[in-house]
Backbone as JSON, one array per atom type, in Angstrom:
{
  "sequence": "XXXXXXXXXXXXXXXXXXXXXXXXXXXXXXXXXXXXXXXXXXXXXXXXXXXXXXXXXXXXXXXXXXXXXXXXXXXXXXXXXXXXXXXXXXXXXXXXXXXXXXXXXXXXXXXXXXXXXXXXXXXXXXXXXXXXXXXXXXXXXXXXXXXXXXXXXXXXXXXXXXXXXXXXXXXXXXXXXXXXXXXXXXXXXXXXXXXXX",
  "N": [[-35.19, 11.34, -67.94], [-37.75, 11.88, -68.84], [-37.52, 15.01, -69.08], [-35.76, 15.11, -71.17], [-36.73, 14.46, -73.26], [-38.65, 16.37, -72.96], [-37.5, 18.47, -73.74], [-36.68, 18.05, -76.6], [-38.7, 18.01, -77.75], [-39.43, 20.72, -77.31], [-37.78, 22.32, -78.94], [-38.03, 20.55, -81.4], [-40.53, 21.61, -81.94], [-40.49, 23.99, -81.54], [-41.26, 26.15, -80.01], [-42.05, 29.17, -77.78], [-40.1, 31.05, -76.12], [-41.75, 33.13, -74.42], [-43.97, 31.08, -74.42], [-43.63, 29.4, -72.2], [-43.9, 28.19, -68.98], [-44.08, 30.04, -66.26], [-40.96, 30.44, -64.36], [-40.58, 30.52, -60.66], [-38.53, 32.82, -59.36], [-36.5, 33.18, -56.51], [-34.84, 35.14, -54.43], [-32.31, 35.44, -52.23], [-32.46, 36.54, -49.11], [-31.31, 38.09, -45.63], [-32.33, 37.14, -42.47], [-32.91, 38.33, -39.24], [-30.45, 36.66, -39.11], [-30.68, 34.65, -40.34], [-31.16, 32.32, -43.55], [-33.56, 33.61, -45.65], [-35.58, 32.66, -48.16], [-37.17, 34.85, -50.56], [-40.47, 35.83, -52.51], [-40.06, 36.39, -55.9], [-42.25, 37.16, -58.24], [-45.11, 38.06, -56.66], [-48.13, 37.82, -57.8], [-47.66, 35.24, -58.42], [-47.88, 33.9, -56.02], [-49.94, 33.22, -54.26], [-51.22, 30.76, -55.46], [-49.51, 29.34, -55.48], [-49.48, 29.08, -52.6], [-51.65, 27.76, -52.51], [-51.64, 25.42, -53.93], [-49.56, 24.22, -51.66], [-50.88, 24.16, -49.73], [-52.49, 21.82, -50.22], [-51.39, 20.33, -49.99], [-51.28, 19.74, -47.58], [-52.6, 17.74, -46.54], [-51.53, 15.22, -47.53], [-49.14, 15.03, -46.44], [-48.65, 15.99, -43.23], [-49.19, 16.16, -40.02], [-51.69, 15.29, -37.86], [-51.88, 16.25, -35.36], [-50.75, 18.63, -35.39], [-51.96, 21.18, -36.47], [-52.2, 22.67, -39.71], [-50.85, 25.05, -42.21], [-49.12, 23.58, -44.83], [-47.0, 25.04, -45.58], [-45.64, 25.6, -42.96], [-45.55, 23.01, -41.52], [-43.27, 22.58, -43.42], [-41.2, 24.13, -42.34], [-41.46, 23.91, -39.35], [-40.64, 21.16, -39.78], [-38.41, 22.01, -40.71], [-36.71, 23.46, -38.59], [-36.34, 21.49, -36.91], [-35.24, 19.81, -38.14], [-32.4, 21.12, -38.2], [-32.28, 21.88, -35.35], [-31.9, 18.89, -34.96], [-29.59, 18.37, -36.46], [-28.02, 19.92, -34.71], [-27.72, 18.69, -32.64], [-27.07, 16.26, -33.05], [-24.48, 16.86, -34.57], [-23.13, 17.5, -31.8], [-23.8, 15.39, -30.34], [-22.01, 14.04, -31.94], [-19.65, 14.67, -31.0], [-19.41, 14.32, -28.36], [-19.61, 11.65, -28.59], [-16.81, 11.39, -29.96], [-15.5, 12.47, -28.2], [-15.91, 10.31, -26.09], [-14.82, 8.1, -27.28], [-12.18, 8.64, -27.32], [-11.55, 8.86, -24.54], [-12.26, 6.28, -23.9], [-10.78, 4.56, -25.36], [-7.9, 5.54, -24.48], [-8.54, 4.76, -21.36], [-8.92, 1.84, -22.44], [-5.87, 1.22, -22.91], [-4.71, 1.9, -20.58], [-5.48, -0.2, -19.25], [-4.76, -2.11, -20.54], [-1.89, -1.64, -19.95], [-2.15, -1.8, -16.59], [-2.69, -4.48, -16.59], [-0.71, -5.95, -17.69], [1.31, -4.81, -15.69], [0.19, -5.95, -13.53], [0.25, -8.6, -14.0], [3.06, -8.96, -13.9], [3.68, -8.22, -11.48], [2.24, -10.02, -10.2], [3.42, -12.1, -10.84], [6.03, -12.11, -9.95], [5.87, -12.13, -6.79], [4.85, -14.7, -6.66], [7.25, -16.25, -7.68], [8.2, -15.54, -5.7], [7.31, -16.61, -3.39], [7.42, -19.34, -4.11], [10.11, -19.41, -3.87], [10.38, -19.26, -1.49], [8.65, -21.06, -0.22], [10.48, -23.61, -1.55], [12.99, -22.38, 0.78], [11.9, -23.12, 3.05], [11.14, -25.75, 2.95], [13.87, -26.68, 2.94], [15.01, -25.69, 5.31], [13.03, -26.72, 7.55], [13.43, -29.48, 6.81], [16.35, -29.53, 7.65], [16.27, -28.78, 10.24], [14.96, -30.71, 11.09], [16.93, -32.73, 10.4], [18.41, -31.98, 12.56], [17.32, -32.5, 14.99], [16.62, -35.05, 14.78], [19.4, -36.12, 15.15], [19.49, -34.96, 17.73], [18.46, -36.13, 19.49], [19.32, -38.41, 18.72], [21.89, -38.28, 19.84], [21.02, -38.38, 22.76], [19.49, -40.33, 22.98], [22.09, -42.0, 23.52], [22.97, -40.55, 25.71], [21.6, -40.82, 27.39], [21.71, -43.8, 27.59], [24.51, -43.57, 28.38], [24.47, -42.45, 30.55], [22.62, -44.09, 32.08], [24.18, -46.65, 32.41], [26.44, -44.9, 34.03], [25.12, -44.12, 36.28], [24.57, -46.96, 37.03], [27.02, -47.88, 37.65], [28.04, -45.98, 39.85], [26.0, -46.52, 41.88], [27.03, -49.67, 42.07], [29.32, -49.17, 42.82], [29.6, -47.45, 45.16], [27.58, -49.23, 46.64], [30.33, -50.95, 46.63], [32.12, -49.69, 48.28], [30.46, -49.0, 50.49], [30.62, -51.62, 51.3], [33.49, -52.15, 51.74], [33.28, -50.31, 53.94], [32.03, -51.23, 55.4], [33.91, -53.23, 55.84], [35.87, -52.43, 56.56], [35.44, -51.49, 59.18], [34.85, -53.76, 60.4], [37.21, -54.88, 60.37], [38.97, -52.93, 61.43], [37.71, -52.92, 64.43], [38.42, -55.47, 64.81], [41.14, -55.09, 64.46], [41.77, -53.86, 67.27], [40.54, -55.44, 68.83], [43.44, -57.32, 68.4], [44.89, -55.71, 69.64], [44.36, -55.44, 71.5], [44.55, -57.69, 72.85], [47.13, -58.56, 72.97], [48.41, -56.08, 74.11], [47.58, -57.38, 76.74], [49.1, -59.95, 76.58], [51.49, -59.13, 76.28], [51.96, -57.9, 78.76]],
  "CA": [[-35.54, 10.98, -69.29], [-38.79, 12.68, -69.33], [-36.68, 16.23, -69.38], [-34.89, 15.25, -72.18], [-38.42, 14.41, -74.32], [-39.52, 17.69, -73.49], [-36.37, 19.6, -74.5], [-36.3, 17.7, -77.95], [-40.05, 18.08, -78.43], [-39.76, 21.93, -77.48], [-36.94, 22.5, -79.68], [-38.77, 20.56, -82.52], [-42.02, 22.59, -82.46], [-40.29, 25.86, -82.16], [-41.54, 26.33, -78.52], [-40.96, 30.25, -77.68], [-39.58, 31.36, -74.69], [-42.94, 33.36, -73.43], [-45.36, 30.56, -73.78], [-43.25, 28.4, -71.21], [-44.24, 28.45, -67.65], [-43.33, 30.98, -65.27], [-40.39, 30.21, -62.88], [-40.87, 31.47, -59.3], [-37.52, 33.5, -58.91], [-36.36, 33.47, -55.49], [-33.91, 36.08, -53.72], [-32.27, 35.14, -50.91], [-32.34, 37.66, -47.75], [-31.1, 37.11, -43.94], [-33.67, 38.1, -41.53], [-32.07, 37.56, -37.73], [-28.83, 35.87, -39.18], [-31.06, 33.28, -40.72], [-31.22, 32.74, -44.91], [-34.83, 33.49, -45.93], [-36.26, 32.61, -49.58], [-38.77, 35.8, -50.76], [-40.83, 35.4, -53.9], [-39.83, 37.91, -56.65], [-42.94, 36.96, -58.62], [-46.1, 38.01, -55.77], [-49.26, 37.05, -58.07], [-47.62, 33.78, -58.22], [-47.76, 33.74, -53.95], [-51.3, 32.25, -53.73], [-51.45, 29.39, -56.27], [-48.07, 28.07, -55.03], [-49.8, 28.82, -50.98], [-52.87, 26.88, -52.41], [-50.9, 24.08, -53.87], [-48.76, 23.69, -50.65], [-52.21, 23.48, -48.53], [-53.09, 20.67, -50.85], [-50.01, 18.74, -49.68], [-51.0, 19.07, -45.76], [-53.61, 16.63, -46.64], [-50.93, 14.47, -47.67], [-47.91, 15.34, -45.24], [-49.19, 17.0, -42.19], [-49.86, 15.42, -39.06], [-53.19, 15.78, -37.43], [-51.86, 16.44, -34.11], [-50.2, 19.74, -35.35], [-52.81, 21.38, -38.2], [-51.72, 24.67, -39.73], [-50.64, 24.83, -43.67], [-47.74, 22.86, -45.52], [-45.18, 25.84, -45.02], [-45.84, 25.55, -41.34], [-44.9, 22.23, -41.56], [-41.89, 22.31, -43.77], [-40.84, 25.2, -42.01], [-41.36, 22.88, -38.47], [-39.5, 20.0, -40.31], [-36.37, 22.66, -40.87], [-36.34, 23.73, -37.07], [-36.19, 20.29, -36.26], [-34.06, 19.27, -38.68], [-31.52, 22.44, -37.75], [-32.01, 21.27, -33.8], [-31.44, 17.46, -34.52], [-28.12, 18.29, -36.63], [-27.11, 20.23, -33.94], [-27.56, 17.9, -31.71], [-26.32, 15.41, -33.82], [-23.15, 17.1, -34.17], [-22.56, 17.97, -30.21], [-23.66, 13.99, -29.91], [-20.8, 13.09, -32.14], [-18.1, 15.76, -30.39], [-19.28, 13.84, -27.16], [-18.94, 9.92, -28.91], [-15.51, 10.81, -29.94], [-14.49, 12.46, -26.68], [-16.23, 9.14, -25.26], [-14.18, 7.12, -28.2], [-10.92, 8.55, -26.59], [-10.92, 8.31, -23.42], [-12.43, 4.7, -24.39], [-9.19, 4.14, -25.98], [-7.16, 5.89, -23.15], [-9.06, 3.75, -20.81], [-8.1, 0.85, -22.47], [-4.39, 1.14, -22.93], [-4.08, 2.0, -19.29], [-6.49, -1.29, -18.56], [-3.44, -2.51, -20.87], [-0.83, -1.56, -19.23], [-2.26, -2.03, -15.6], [-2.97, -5.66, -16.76], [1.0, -5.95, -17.57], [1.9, -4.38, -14.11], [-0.47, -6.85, -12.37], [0.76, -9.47, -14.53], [4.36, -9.05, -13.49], [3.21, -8.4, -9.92], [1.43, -11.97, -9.7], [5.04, -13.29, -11.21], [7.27, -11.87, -9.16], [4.97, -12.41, -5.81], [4.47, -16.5, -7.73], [8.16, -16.43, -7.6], [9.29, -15.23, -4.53], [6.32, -17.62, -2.57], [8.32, -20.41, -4.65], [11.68, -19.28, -3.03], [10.41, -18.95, 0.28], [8.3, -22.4, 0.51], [11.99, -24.21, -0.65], [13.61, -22.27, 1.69], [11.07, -23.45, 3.9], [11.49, -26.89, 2.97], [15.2, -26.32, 3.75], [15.16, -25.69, 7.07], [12.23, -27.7, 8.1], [14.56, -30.99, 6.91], [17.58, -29.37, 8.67], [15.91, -29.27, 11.77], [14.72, -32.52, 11.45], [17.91, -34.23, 10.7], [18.91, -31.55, 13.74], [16.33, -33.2, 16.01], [16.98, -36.34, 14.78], [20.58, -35.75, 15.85], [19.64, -34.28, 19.04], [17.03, -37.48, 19.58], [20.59, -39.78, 18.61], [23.45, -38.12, 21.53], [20.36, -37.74, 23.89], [19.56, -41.9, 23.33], [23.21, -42.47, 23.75], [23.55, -39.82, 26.72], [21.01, -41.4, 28.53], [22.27, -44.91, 27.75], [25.62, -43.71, 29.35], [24.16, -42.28, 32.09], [22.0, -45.22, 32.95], [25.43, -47.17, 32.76], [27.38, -44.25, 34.89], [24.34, -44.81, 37.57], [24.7, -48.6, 38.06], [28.66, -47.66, 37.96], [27.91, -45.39, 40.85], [25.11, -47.37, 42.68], [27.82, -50.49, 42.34], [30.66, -48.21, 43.85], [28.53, -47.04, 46.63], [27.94, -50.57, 47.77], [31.58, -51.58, 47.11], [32.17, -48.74, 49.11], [29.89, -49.43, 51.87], [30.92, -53.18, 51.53], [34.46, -51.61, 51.82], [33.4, -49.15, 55.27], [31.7, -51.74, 56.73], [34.92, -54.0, 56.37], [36.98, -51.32, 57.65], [34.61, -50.86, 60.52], [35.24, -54.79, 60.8], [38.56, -54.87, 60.74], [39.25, -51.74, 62.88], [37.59, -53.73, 65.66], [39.3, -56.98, 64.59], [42.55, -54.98, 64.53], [41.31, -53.34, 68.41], [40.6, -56.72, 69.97], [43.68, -57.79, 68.62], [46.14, -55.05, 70.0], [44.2, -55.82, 73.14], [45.15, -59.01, 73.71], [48.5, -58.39, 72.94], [48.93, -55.67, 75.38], [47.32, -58.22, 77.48], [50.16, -60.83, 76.28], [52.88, -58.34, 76.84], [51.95, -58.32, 80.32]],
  "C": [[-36.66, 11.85, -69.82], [-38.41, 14.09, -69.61], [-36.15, 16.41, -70.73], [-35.49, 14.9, -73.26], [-39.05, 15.65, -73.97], [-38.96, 19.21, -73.83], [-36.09, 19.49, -75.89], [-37.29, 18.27, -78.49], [-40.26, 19.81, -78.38], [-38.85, 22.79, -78.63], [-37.7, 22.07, -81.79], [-39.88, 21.38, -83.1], [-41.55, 23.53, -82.11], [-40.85, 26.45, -80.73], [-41.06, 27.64, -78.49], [-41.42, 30.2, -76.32], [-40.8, 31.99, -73.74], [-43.63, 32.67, -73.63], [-44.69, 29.48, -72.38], [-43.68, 28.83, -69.78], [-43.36, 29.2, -67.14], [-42.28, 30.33, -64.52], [-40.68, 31.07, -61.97], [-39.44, 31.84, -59.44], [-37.39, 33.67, -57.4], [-35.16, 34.21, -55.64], [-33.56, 35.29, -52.55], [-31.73, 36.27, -49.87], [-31.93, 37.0, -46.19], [-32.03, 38.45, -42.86], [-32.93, 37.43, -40.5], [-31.19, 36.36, -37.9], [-29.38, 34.54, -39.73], [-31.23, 33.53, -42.79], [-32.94, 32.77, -45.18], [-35.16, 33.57, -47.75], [-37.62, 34.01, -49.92], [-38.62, 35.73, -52.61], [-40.67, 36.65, -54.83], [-41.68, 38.08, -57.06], [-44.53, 36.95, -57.44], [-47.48, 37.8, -56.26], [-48.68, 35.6, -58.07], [-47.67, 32.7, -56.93], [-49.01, 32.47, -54.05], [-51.57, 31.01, -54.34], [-50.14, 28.65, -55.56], [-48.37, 27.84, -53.05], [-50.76, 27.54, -51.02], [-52.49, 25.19, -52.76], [-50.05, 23.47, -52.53], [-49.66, 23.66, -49.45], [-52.84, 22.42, -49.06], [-52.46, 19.57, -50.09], [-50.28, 18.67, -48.06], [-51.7, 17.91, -45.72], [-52.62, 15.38, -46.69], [-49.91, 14.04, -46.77], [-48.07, 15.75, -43.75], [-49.84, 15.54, -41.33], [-50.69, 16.18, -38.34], [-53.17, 16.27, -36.42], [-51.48, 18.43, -34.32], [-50.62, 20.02, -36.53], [-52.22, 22.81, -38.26], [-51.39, 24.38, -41.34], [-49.02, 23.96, -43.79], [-46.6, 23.87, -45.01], [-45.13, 25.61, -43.47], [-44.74, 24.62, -41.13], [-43.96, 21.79, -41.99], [-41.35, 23.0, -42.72], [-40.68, 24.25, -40.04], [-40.07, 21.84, -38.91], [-37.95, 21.09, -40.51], [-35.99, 22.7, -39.69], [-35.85, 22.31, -36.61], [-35.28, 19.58, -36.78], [-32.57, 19.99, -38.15], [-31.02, 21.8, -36.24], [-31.26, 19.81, -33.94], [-29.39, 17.77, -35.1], [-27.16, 18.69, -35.57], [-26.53, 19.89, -32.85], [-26.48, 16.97, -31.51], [-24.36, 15.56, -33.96], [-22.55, 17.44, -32.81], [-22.74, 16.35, -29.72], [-22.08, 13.2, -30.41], [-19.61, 13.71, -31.93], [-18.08, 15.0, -29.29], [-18.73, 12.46, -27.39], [-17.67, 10.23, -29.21], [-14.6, 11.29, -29.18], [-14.83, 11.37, -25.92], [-15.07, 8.2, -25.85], [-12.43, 7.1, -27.16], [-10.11, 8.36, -25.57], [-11.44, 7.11, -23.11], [-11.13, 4.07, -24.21], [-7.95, 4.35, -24.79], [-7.72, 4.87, -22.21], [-8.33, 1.92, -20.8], [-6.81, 0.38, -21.96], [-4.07, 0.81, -21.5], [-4.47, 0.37, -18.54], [-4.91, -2.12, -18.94], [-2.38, -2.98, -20.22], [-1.19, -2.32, -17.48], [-2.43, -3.34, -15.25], [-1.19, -6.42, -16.45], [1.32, -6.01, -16.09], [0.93, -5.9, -13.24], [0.0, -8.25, -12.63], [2.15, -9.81, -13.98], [4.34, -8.92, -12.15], [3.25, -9.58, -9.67], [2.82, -13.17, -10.33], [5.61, -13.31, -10.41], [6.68, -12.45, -7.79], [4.8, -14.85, -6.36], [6.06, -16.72, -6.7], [8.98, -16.62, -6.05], [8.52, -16.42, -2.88], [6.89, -18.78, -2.84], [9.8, -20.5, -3.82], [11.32, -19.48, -1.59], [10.11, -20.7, 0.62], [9.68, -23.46, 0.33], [12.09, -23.93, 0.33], [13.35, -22.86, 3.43], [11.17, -24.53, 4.21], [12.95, -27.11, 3.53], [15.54, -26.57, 5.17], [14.12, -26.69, 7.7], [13.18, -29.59, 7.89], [15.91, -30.4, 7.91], [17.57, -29.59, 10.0], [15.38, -30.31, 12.12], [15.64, -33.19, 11.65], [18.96, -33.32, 12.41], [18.28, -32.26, 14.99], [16.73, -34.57, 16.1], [18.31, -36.64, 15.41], [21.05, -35.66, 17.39], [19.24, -35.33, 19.58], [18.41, -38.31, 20.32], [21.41, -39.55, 20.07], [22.12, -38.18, 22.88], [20.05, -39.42, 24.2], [20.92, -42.24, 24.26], [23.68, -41.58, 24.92], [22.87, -40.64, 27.56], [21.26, -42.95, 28.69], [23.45, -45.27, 28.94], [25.1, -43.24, 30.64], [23.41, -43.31, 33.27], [23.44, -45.98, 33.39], [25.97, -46.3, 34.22], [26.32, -44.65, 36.12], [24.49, -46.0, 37.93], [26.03, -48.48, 38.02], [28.42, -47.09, 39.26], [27.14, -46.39, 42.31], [26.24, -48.81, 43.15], [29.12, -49.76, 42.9], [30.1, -48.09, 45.14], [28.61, -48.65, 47.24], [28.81, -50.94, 47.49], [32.07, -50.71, 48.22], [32.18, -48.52, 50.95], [30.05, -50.62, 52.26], [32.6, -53.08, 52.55], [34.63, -50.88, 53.18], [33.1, -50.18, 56.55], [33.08, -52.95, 57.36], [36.16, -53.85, 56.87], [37.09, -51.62, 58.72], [35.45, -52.16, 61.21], [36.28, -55.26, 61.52], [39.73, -54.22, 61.76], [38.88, -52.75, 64.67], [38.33, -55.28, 65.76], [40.86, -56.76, 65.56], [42.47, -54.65, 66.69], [41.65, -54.4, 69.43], [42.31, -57.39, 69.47], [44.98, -56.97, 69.37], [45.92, -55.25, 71.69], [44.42, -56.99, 74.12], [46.98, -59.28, 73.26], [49.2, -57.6, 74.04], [48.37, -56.69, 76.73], [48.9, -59.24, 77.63], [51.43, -60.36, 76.46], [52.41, -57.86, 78.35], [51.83, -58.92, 81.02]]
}
């Protein structure tokens, strides 16, 4: 606004072109591949050095004294270094970003795979403990089975033993009434040949 009150007001009063203030004219030159500002205007050097040693008072830290250009001239280097930093920091965040991202996916995927792992493995622990159950009753009602003819074997066999044990002494009831009779029959052929003579 204030520009545009002192373009009306120079225009109104007729303002000529040499009483207006000097501009500094700069050139720009490259000294060792860098752009350097040089002053066309060299009486105007020292009032614009003396004004910019006014401002260290203002700007300038105490630790590092020297004039204002010093210190802009500091503040560029540093500015120059941080961008460059700045930009090699953010070439590294978005090679960090990607294999972030890569990272992920694979976390992704490897989640999946482990996922379907812990199913299938679920599953097949499911099949087995039936199968498990399975046979563990089979061989029970096999046992149980085996338990049943092995009652009923040994039932008959107790039987077939007192069958045997009662044979045996009919047997021996039977040898000794052989024995008996043999001598019965003995004495009586002996008194017969007796009687036939």
């Amino acid at each position: 606004m204030t520009r545009l009150w002192i373009k009306s007001l120079r225009r109104s009063r007729g303002v000529r072109r040499s009483l207006r203030p000097k501009r500094l004219w700069l050139n720009r030159l490259r000294v060792n591949g860098l752009r350097v500002k040089r002053l066309r205007d060299k009486p105007n050097v020292v009032p614009l050095l003396r004004y910019l040693d006014c401002k260290v008072a203002k700007y300038a830290d105490p630790r590092h004294p020297g004039s204002y250009v010093e210190l802009v001239r500091r503040r560029t280097r540093i500015k120059v270094r941080t961008i460059s930093l700045l930009a090699s920091l953010d070439e590294t965040i978005k090679d960090l970003r990607l294999k972030n991202d890569a990272l992920r996916k694979q976390l992704v995927i490897l989640r999946k795979v482990q996922k379907a792992v812990h199913k299938m493995q679920k599953e097949k622990f499911e099949d087995a403990k039936k199968e498990l159950v399975k046979q563990r009753e089979k061989l029970s009602e096999d046992l149980d089975s085996e338990q049943a003819q092995n009652r009923i074997l040994s039932k008959e066999l107790v039987r077939q033993t007192r069958l045997l044990e009662q044979c045996q002494s009919a047997r021996q009831a039977d040898e000794e009434l052989i024995c008996h009779l043999q001598s019965q029959c003995g004495e009586l052929r002996a008194q017969r040949a007796e009687a036939e003579l």
